[in-house]
XYZ file of N, CA and C in Angstrom:
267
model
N 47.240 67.404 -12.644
C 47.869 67.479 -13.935
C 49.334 67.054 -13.886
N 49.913 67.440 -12.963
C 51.729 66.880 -12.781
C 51.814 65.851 -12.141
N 50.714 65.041 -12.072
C 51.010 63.768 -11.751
C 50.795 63.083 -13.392
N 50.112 63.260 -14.161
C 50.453 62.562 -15.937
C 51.716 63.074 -16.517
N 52.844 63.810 -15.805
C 53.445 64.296 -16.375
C 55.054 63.006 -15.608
N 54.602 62.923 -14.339
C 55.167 62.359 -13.511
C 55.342 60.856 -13.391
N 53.973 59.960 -14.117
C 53.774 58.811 -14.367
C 55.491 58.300 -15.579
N 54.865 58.742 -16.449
C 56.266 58.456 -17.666
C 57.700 59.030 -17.628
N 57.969 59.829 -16.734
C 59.525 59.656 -16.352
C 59.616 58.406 -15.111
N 58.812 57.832 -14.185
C 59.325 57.099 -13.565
C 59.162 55.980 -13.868
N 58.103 55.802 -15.462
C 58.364 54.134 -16.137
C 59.429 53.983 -16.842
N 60.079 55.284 -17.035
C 61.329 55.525 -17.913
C 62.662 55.014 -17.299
N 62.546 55.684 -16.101
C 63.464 55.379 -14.481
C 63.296 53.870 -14.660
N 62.344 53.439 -14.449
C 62.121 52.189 -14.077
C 62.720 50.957 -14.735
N 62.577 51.237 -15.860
C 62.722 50.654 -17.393
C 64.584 50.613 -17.808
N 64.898 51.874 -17.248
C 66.523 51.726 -17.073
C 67.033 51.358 -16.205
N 66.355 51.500 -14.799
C 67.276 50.283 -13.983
C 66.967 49.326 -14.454
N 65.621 48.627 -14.777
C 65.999 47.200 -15.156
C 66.683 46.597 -16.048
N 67.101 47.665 -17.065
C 67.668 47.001 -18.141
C 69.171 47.019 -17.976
N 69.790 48.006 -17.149
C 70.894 48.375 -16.258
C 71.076 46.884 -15.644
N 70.383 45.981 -14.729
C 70.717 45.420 -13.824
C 70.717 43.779 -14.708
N 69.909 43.820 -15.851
C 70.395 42.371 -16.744
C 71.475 42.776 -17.312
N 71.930 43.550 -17.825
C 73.249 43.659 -18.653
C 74.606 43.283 -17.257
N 74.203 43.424 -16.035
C 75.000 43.235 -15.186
C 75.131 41.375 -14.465
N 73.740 40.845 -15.012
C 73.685 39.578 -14.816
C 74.361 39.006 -15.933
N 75.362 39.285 -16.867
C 75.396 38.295 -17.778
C 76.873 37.042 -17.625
N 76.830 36.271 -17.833
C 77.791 34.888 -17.158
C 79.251 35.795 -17.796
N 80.235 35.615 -17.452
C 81.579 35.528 -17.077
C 81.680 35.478 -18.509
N 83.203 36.562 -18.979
C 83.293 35.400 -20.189
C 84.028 34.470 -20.519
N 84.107 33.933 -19.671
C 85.405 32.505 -19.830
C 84.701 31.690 -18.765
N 85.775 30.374 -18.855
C 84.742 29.309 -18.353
C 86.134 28.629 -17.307
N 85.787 28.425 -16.170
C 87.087 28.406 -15.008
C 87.278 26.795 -15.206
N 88.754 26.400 -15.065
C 89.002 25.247 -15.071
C 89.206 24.441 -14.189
N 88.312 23.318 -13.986
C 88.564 22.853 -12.578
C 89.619 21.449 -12.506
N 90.485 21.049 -11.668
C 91.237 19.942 -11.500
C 92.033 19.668 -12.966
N 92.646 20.738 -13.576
C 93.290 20.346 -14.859
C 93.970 18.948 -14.882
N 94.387 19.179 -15.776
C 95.133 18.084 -16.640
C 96.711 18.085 -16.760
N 97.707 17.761 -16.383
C 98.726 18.167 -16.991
C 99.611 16.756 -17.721
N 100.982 17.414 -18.593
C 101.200 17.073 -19.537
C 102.629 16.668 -18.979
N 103.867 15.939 -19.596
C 105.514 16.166 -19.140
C 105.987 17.133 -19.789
N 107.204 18.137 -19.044
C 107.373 18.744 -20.001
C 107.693 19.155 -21.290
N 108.262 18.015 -21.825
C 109.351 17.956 -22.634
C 107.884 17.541 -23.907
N 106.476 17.104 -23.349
C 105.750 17.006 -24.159
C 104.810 18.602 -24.607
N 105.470 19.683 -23.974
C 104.534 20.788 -24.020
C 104.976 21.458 -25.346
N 105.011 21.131 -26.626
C 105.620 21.356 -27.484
C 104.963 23.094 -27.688
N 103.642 23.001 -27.465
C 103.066 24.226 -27.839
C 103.671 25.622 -27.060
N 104.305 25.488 -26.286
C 105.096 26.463 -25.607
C 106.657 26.531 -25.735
N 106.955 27.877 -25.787
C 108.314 28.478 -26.523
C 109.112 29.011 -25.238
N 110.544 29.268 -24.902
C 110.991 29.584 -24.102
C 110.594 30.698 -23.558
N 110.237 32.189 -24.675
C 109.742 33.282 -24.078
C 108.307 33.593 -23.106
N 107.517 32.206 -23.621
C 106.131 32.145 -22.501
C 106.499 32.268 -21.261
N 104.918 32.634 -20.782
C 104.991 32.819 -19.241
C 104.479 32.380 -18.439
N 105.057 32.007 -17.638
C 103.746 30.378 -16.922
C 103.892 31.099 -15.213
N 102.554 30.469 -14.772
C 103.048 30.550 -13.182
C 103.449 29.373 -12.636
N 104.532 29.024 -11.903
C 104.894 27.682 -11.237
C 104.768 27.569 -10.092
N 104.735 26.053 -9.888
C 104.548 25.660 -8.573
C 105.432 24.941 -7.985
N 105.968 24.818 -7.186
C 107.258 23.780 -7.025
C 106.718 23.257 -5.355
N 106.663 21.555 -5.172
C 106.701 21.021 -3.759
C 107.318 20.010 -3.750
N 108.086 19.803 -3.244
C 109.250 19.093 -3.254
C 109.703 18.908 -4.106
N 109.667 17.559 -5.473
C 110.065 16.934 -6.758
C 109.289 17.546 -7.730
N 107.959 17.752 -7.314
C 106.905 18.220 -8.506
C 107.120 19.514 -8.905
N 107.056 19.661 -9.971
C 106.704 21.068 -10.066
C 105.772 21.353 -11.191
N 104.680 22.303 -11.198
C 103.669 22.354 -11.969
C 103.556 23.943 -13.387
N 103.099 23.689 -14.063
C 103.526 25.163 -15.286
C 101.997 25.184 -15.730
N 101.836 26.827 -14.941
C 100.617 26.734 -16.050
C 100.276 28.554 -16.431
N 100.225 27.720 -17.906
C 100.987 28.791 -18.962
C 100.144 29.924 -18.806
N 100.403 31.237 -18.583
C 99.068 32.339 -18.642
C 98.481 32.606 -20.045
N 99.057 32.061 -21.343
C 97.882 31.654 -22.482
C 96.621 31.135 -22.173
N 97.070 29.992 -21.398
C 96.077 28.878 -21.111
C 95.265 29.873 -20.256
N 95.667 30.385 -18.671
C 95.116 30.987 -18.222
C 94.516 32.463 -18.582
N 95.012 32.979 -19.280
C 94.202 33.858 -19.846
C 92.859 33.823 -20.581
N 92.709 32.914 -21.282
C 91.170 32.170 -21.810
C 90.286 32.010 -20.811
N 90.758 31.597 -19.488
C 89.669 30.691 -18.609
C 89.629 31.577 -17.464
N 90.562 32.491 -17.036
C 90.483 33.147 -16.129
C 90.838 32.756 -14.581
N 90.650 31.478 -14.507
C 90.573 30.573 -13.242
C 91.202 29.353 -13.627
N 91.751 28.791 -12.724
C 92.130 27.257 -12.582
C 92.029 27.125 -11.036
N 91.634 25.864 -10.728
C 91.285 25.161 -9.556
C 92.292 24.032 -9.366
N 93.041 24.010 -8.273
C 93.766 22.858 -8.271
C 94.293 22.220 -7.247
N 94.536 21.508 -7.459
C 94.822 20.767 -5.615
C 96.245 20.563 -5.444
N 96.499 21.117 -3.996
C 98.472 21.175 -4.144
C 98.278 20.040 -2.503
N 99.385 19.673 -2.118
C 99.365 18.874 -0.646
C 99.279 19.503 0.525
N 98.795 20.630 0.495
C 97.962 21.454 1.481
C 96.883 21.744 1.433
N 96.017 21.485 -0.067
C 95.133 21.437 0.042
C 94.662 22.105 -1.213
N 93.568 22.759 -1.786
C 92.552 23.180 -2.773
C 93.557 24.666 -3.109
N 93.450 24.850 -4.811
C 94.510 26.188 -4.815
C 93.721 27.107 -5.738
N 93.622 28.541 -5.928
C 92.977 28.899 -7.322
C 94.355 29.539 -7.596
N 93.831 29.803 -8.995
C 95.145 30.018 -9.594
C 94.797 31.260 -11.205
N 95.120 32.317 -11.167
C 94.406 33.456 -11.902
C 95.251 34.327 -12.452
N 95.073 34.412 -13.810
C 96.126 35.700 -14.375
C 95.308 36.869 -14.795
């Protein structure tokens, strides 16, 4: 008799881990940027002195990338002269 009693709490069990473990598969919500794009500065009109960027400086270059931007995407991928960089706010 306590085994019909025993059947339907562990399809119950069962039924919540699985539904537990798709809500844990679901994609990222932003979409990572790979090998951006950049702009001169003096063309970045969309940015105001108070923004906040992370920079990069190697030798002459130096690179701005705004944590607006990065905040949407979560990730940027980028290549510096040492080699492959991520880059995350």
């Amino acid at each position: 008799m306590q085994r019909l009693y025993l059947s339907p709490i562990i399809l119950i069990a069962l039924a919540a881990t699985t539904a537990a473990q798709k809500q844990t598969e679901r994609p990222l919500p932003y979409t990572a940027v790979h090998d951006p794009q950049f702009i001169a500065a003096s063309s970045a009109t969309f940015l105001h002195d108070a923004d906040r960027v992370i920079g990069i400086v190697n030798g002459r270059e130096a690179k701005a990338y705004p944590a607006a931007i990065l905040s949407q995407h979560g990730l940027v991928e980028d290549q510096s002269p040492s080699g492959p960089i991520a880059i995350t706010w």
